[in-house]
Amino acid sequence: MRILAIDTSCDETSVAITSRRRVLSNVIYSQILLHKKWGGVVPSIAKRAHEERIDFVVDETLRKVGNKNICSLHNIDAIAVTQGPGLAVALEVGIKKAKELAKKYNKKLISVNHLEGHIYSAFVQNSKGNPKRDFKFPYLALIISGGHTEFVLFKNHLDYEIIGSTLDDASGEALDKAAKILGLGYPGGPVIERLAKEVGNIDFHNFPRPMLKSKDLNFSFSGLKTSFYYFLNGQDGKGAHVNQNIKQLASSFQEAVFDTLIKKTEMAIKLTTINQLIVVGGVVANLRLRKLMRDLISKYHGEVLFPPYKYLTGDNASMIGVVAGFKAEKDLFIKNIDELGRIPRMSLNKFDSI
Ligand code: KG4
Ligand code: ZN
């Protein structure tokens, strides 16, 4: 089953062609440069950029397969699309295009939850079928991105339960906001990682670790951002510590976020007694975090899986196509194409396969 998958959930226009877990072609047209000067994603700009680029990205994805047999939509078996959660006006562009293609070429349509996509990103393979990771259920999955910080029990294929979430800012969002406060631009994660590394990832300031005392698996990062802001500017906004070393600030902030993620993950391992870990989403591009996660899991004699290729950490359509492949095997196609709409909320309380 060859699937053409579309993801326009935030600020990347992405289309992929997949066959089971293999990616035959994947194109990601990033909008980062358009949003950079605003310090975050601007919905109206995202929508327009998706609309302007989606046809080009579909064509380019088909062209890049490089195999005459499947480089036309006629040779595709089904269309998959991210239904949500995500930025509403952005999601709608992908959904509209998927419906249009499904009708025009008479293809079946599969909708995919974006979070499912991130979870399966750890199992996506290249066109040669590598890496060959077997599924060893159950897994404890941690999704950490600009929009999400969630613990999910991944019990079996397409079978999940959310067991912890952020109550406010996501972990990537916290890094982005700290970078903005420091005048480092958007996105914040990569630049904070680089500056922190230059000072040995040392925790100089010991900022608060939110929610560590709570007995549940929820997170809250907005208080950390506020204390960071007050530390820098003083409660009275008079710039108490504005001249602090920026690398030390970045390193300390990153350590506060990561220490919280690690301690909560340890709590989740103990509560669930699962030591098979999946850590996915944009923030796991960070090598410091990967090391901390590896150190943690070795204490519990378990295994941690990250997305095997860097492009799979951020938003991409390959992971959506791979989920769609598993859904197709279970005949989970959309019954009435006209009924497919976006999920109206940013995050789902009940996380089930749509
Ligand atoms: O998964 P993603 O591309 O998009 C969302 O679905 O949100 O994640 C983007 C987030 C941003 O907050 C960005 O700052 C963060 O991932 N990020 C990183 C790194 N690269 C991207 N955070 C920490 N270290 C990185 N190297
Ligand atoms: Zn995402």
Coordinates of C-alpha atoms and ligand atoms in Angstrom, one line a residue:
M1 CA 0.0 0.0 0.0
R2 CA 1.5 3.3 -1.1
I3 CA 0.4 6.3 0.7
L4 CA 0.7 10.0 -0.1
A5 CA 0.6 11.8 3.3
I6 CA 0.2 15.5 4.0
D7 CA 1.0 17.4 7.2
T8 CA 0.3 21.2 7.5
S9 CA -0.3 21.2 11.3
C10 CA 2.0 24.2 12.1
D11 CA 4.8 25.9 10.2
E12 CA 6.0 23.2 7.9
T13 CA 4.3 22.2 4.6
S14 CA 5.2 18.5 4.3
V15 CA 4.3 15.7 2.0
A16 CA 5.6 12.2 1.9
I17 CA 5.1 8.9 0.1
T18 CA 5.4 5.9 2.3
S19 CA 5.0 2.1 2.0
R20 CA 4.4 0.5 5.4
R21 CA 7.3 1.9 7.5
R22 CA 9.4 2.9 4.5
V23 CA 9.7 6.5 3.3
L24 CA 10.0 6.6 -0.5
S25 CA 10.0 10.4 -0.7
N26 CA 9.6 13.2 1.8
V27 CA 9.6 17.0 1.3
I28 CA 9.4 19.6 4.0
Y29 CA 9.0 23.2 3.1
S30 CA 9.8 25.1 6.3
Q31 CA 8.3 28.5 7.0
I32 CA 10.7 29.4 9.8
L33 CA 12.2 32.3 7.9
L34 CA 8.8 33.8 7.5
H35 CA 7.9 33.7 11.2
K36 CA 11.4 34.4 12.6
K37 CA 11.0 38.2 12.8
W38 CA 7.8 37.9 14.7
G39 CA 9.4 35.6 17.3
G40 CA 6.8 32.8 16.8
V41 CA 4.3 31.3 14.4
V42 CA 1.8 33.8 13.0
P43 CA -1.3 31.9 12.0
S44 CA -2.3 34.1 9.0
I45 CA 1.2 33.9 7.5
A46 CA 1.3 30.2 8.1
K47 CA -2.1 29.7 6.3
R48 CA -1.1 31.7 3.3
A49 CA 2.3 30.0 3.0
H50 CA 0.8 26.6 3.1
E51 CA -1.7 27.6 0.4
E52 CA 1.0 29.0 -1.8
R53 CA 3.3 26.0 -1.4
I54 CA 1.1 22.9 -1.1
D55 CA 0.8 22.1 -4.8
F56 CA 4.5 22.5 -5.3
V57 CA 5.3 20.3 -2.4
V58 CA 3.0 17.5 -3.6
D59 CA 4.6 17.6 -7.1
E60 CA 8.1 17.7 -5.7
T61 CA 7.4 14.7 -3.5
L62 CA 6.1 12.7 -6.4
R63 CA 9.1 13.8 -8.5
K64 CA 11.6 12.9 -5.9
V65 CA 10.6 9.2 -5.8
G66 CA 12.5 8.8 -8.9
N67 CA 10.8 5.6 -9.9
K68 CA 8.6 5.9 -12.9
N69 CA 6.1 3.3 -11.6
I70 CA 5.0 5.4 -8.7
C71 CA 5.7 9.0 -9.5
S72 CA 2.1 9.7 -10.4
L73 CA -0.9 10.0 -8.1
H74 CA -2.5 7.3 -10.2
N75 CA -0.1 4.8 -8.6
I76 CA -0.8 5.9 -5.1
D77 CA -3.2 3.7 -3.1
A78 CA -4.5 6.2 -0.5
I79 CA -4.1 9.8 0.7
A80 CA -3.4 10.5 4.4
V81 CA -3.7 13.8 6.2
T82 CA -3.1 15.2 9.7
Q83 CA -6.5 16.1 11.1
G84 CA -5.2 17.6 14.3
P85 CA -4.2 18.7 16.8
G86 CA -2.4 21.8 15.5
L87 CA -3.0 25.3 14.2
A88 CA -6.6 25.3 12.9
V89 CA -6.1 27.5 9.8
A90 CA -2.9 25.6 8.9
L91 CA -4.5 22.1 9.3
E92 CA -7.4 23.2 7.0
V93 CA -5.1 23.7 4.1
G94 CA -3.8 20.1 4.2
I95 CA -7.2 18.7 4.8
K96 CA -8.7 20.6 1.8
K97 CA -5.9 19.4 -0.4
A98 CA -6.2 15.8 0.7
K99 CA -9.9 15.8 0.1
E100 CA -9.4 17.4 -3.4
L101 CA -6.8 14.8 -4.4
A102 CA -8.8 11.9 -3.0
K103 CA -11.8 12.9 -5.0
K104 CA -10.0 13.8 -8.2
Y105 CA -8.0 10.5 -8.3
N106 CA -10.6 8.4 -6.6
K107 CA -8.4 7.4 -3.7
K108 CA -9.3 6.3 -0.1
L109 CA -8.6 8.9 2.6
I110 CA -7.1 8.3 6.0
S111 CA -7.0 10.9 8.8
V112 CA -4.2 10.8 11.3
N113 CA -3.7 12.3 14.7
H114 CA -0.5 14.4 14.7
L115 CA 0.6 13.0 18.1
E116 CA 0.3 9.5 16.8
G117 CA 2.5 10.6 14.0
H118 CA 5.2 11.8 16.5
I119 CA 5.0 8.5 18.4
Y120 CA 5.5 6.4 15.3
S121 CA 8.4 8.7 14.1
A122 CA 10.6 6.4 16.2
F123 CA 9.8 3.5 13.9
V124 CA 10.0 5.3 10.5
Q125 CA 12.4 3.6 8.1
N126 CA 14.3 4.9 5.1
S127 CA 13.6 3.6 1.6
K128 CA 15.9 0.6 2.2
G129 CA 14.0 -0.4 5.4
N130 CA 16.5 0.9 8.0
P131 CA 16.6 0.9 10.9
K132 CA 14.9 -2.4 11.6
R133 CA 13.4 -1.7 14.9
D134 CA 10.9 -4.3 16.1
F135 CA 7.9 -3.2 18.2
K136 CA 8.2 -4.3 21.9
F137 CA 5.0 -3.2 23.5
P138 CA 4.1 -1.5 25.8
Y139 CA 6.1 1.7 25.5
L140 CA 6.1 4.8 27.6
A141 CA 6.2 7.7 25.1
L142 CA 7.2 11.3 25.8
I143 CA 6.3 13.8 23.1
I144 CA 8.2 17.1 23.5
S145 CA 7.7 19.8 20.9
G146 CA 6.8 23.4 20.5
G147 CA 3.1 22.5 20.9
H148 CA 3.2 19.4 23.2
T149 CA 4.6 17.9 26.3
E150 CA 2.7 14.6 26.9
F151 CA 3.3 11.2 28.4
V152 CA 1.5 8.6 26.4
L153 CA 1.1 4.9 27.2
F154 CA 1.6 3.2 23.8
K155 CA 0.0 -0.1 24.5
N156 CA -0.2 -1.6 21.1
H157 CA -0.6 -0.5 17.5
L158 CA -3.0 2.5 17.4
D159 CA -3.8 2.0 21.1
Y160 CA -2.8 4.9 23.4
E161 CA -3.6 6.6 26.6
I162 CA -2.4 10.0 27.7
I163 CA -1.1 9.8 31.3
G164 CA 0.4 13.3 31.6
S165 CA 0.4 16.6 29.9
T166 CA 1.5 20.2 30.3
L167 CA -1.0 22.4 32.0
D168 CA 0.3 25.5 30.1
D169 CA 3.4 26.0 28.0
A170 CA 5.0 23.1 26.2
S171 CA 8.7 22.4 26.8
G172 CA 9.8 23.6 23.4
E173 CA 7.6 26.7 23.8
A174 CA 9.4 27.4 27.1
L175 CA 12.8 27.3 25.4
D176 CA 11.4 29.5 22.6
K177 CA 10.1 32.1 25.1
A178 CA 13.4 32.1 27.1
A179 CA 15.3 32.7 23.9
K180 CA 12.9 35.5 23.0
I181 CA 13.5 37.1 26.4
L182 CA 17.2 36.9 25.8
G183 CA 16.9 38.3 22.3
L184 CA 18.1 35.1 20.6
G185 CA 15.4 34.8 18.0
Y186 CA 13.1 31.9 17.0
P187 CA 13.1 29.0 17.3
G188 CA 14.9 29.1 20.7
G189 CA 15.8 25.4 21.2
P190 CA 18.8 25.1 18.8
V191 CA 20.4 28.4 19.9
I192 CA 20.0 27.6 23.6
E193 CA 21.5 24.2 23.0
R194 CA 24.5 25.7 21.3
L195 CA 25.1 28.4 24.0
A196 CA 24.6 25.9 26.8
K197 CA 27.2 23.5 25.3
E198 CA 29.8 26.3 25.2
V199 CA 29.6 26.6 29.0
G200 CA 29.5 22.8 29.6
N201 CA 25.7 22.6 30.2
I202 CA 26.3 23.7 33.8
D203 CA 23.4 24.9 35.9
F204 CA 24.7 28.2 37.2
H205 CA 21.4 29.7 38.5
N206 CA 19.3 26.9 39.7
F207 CA 15.9 28.2 38.4
P208 CA 12.8 26.5 39.7
R209 CA 11.8 23.0 38.6
P210 CA 8.0 23.3 38.0
M211 CA 5.6 20.5 39.3
L212 CA 8.3 18.2 40.6
K213 CA 6.5 18.0 43.9
S214 CA 3.1 17.0 42.4
K215 CA 2.4 13.3 42.4
D216 CA 1.0 13.2 38.9
L217 CA 2.7 13.2 35.5
N218 CA 1.7 16.7 34.5
F219 CA 4.0 19.6 33.6
S220 CA 3.8 23.4 33.9
F221 CA 6.5 25.5 32.4
S222 CA 5.0 29.0 32.4
G223 CA 6.1 29.7 36.0
L224 CA 9.6 28.9 35.1
K225 CA 9.5 31.4 32.3
T226 CA 8.1 34.0 34.6
S227 CA 10.8 33.5 37.3
F228 CA 13.4 33.6 34.5
Y229 CA 11.9 36.9 33.4
Y230 CA 11.8 38.4 36.9
F231 CA 15.4 37.2 37.6
L232 CA 16.6 39.1 34.6
N233 CA 14.5 42.2 34.9
G234 CA 13.6 42.3 38.6
Q235 CA 10.0 42.4 39.9
D236 CA 10.0 46.1 39.2
G237 CA 11.2 45.7 35.6
K238 CA 14.4 47.7 36.4
G239 CA 16.8 45.2 35.0
A240 CA 18.2 43.4 38.0
H241 CA 20.4 40.9 36.2
V242 CA 20.3 42.0 32.6
N243 CA 24.1 41.9 32.4
Q244 CA 24.4 38.3 33.4
N245 CA 26.4 36.1 31.0
I246 CA 23.9 35.0 28.3
K247 CA 25.5 31.5 27.9
Q248 CA 25.2 30.8 31.6
L249 CA 21.5 32.0 31.5
A250 CA 20.8 29.8 28.5
S251 CA 22.5 26.8 30.1
S252 CA 20.7 27.2 33.4
F253 CA 17.3 27.6 31.8
Q254 CA 17.9 24.5 29.6
E255 CA 19.0 22.5 32.6
A256 CA 15.8 23.5 34.5
V257 CA 13.6 22.4 31.6
F258 CA 15.5 19.1 31.1
D259 CA 15.9 18.3 34.7
T260 CA 12.1 18.6 35.0
L261 CA 11.6 16.3 32.0
I262 CA 14.0 13.7 33.3
K263 CA 12.6 13.6 36.9
K264 CA 9.1 13.3 35.6
T265 CA 10.1 10.6 33.2
E266 CA 11.7 8.8 36.1
M267 CA 8.5 9.1 38.0
A268 CA 6.6 7.8 34.9
I269 CA 8.9 4.8 34.6
K270 CA 8.3 3.9 38.3
L271 CA 4.5 4.4 38.1
T272 CA 4.0 2.4 35.0
T273 CA 7.0 0.0 35.5
I274 CA 7.7 0.4 31.8
N275 CA 11.3 0.8 30.9
Q276 CA 10.8 0.9 27.1
L277 CA 10.9 4.6 26.3
I278 CA 10.1 6.6 23.2
V279 CA 11.1 10.2 23.2
V280 CA 10.0 12.2 20.2
G281 CA 9.2 15.8 18.9
G282 CA 11.3 18.8 18.0
V283 CA 13.1 19.1 21.4
V284 CA 14.6 15.7 21.1
A285 CA 16.9 17.1 18.4
N286 CA 18.8 18.3 21.5
L287 CA 21.9 16.1 22.1
R288 CA 22.2 17.1 25.8
L289 CA 18.6 15.9 26.4
R290 CA 19.3 12.6 24.6
K291 CA 22.3 12.0 26.8
L292 CA 20.3 12.7 29.9
M293 CA 17.6 10.3 28.7
R294 CA 20.1 7.6 27.9
D295 CA 21.7 7.9 31.4
L296 CA 18.2 7.7 33.0
I297 CA 17.1 4.6 31.1
S298 CA 20.4 2.8 31.8
K299 CA 19.6 3.0 35.5
Y300 CA 16.4 1.1 34.8
H301 CA 18.1 -1.4 32.4
G302 CA 15.7 -0.4 29.6
E303 CA 15.9 1.1 26.2
V304 CA 15.2 4.5 24.8
L305 CA 14.2 5.1 21.2
F306 CA 14.5 8.5 19.4
P307 CA 13.5 9.3 15.9
P308 CA 16.2 7.6 13.8
Y309 CA 16.8 10.6 11.4
K310 CA 16.9 14.2 12.4
Y311 CA 14.2 15.4 10.1
L312 CA 11.8 13.0 12.0
T313 CA 12.2 15.0 15.2
G314 CA 10.3 18.0 13.8
D315 CA 7.0 18.0 11.9
N316 CA 7.0 15.9 8.8
A317 CA 4.6 13.9 6.7
S318 CA 6.6 10.6 6.8
M319 CA 5.4 9.8 10.3
I320 CA 1.8 10.6 9.2
G321 CA 2.1 8.2 6.3
V322 CA 3.5 5.4 8.5
V323 CA 0.6 5.7 10.9
A324 CA -1.7 5.7 8.0
G325 CA -0.2 2.4 6.8
F326 CA -1.1 0.8 10.1
K327 CA -4.6 2.3 9.9
A328 CA -5.1 1.0 6.3
E329 CA -4.3 -2.5 7.4
K330 CA -7.2 -2.2 9.8
D331 CA -9.4 -0.8 7.2
L332 CA -9.6 2.5 9.0
F333 CA -10.5 4.7 6.1
I334 CA -12.7 7.8 6.1
K335 CA -16.2 6.7 5.2
N336 CA -17.5 9.9 3.8
I337 CA -14.8 12.3 2.5
D338 CA -17.0 15.4 2.9
E339 CA -17.3 14.8 6.6
L340 CA -13.6 15.1 7.3
G341 CA -12.9 18.3 9.2
R342 CA -10.2 19.4 11.6
I343 CA -10.2 18.6 15.2
P344 CA -11.4 21.8 16.8
R345 CA -9.1 21.8 19.9
M346 CA -5.3 22.1 20.1
S347 CA -4.9 19.1 22.3
L348 CA -7.0 16.0 22.9
N349 CA -8.0 14.8 26.3
K350 CA -8.8 11.4 25.1
F351 CA -6.2 10.3 22.7
D352 CA -7.7 7.6 20.5
S353 CA -7.2 6.8 16.9
I354 CA -9.6 8.8 14.8
Ligands
KG4_1 O1 8.1 19.2 16.6 P1 8.4 20.6 16.2 O2 9.3 20.9 15.0 O3 7.1 21.4 16.0 C1 6.0 21.3 16.8 O4 5.1 20.4 16.6 O5 5.9 22.1 17.8 O6 9.1 21.3 17.5 C2 9.5 22.6 17.5 C3 10.1 22.9 18.8 C4 10.5 24.3 19.1 O7 10.0 24.8 20.3 C5 12.0 24.3 19.0 O8 12.6 25.3 19.8 C6 12.3 23.0 19.6 O9 11.3 22.1 19.0 N1 13.7 22.5 19.2 C7 14.7 22.2 20.0 C8 15.8 21.9 19.3 N2 15.4 22.0 17.9 C9 14.1 22.3 17.9 N3 14.7 22.3 21.4 C10 15.9 22.0 22.0 N4 17.0 21.7 21.3 C11 17.0 21.6 19.9 N5 18.1 21.3 19.3
ZN2 ZN 4.5 18.3 15.9

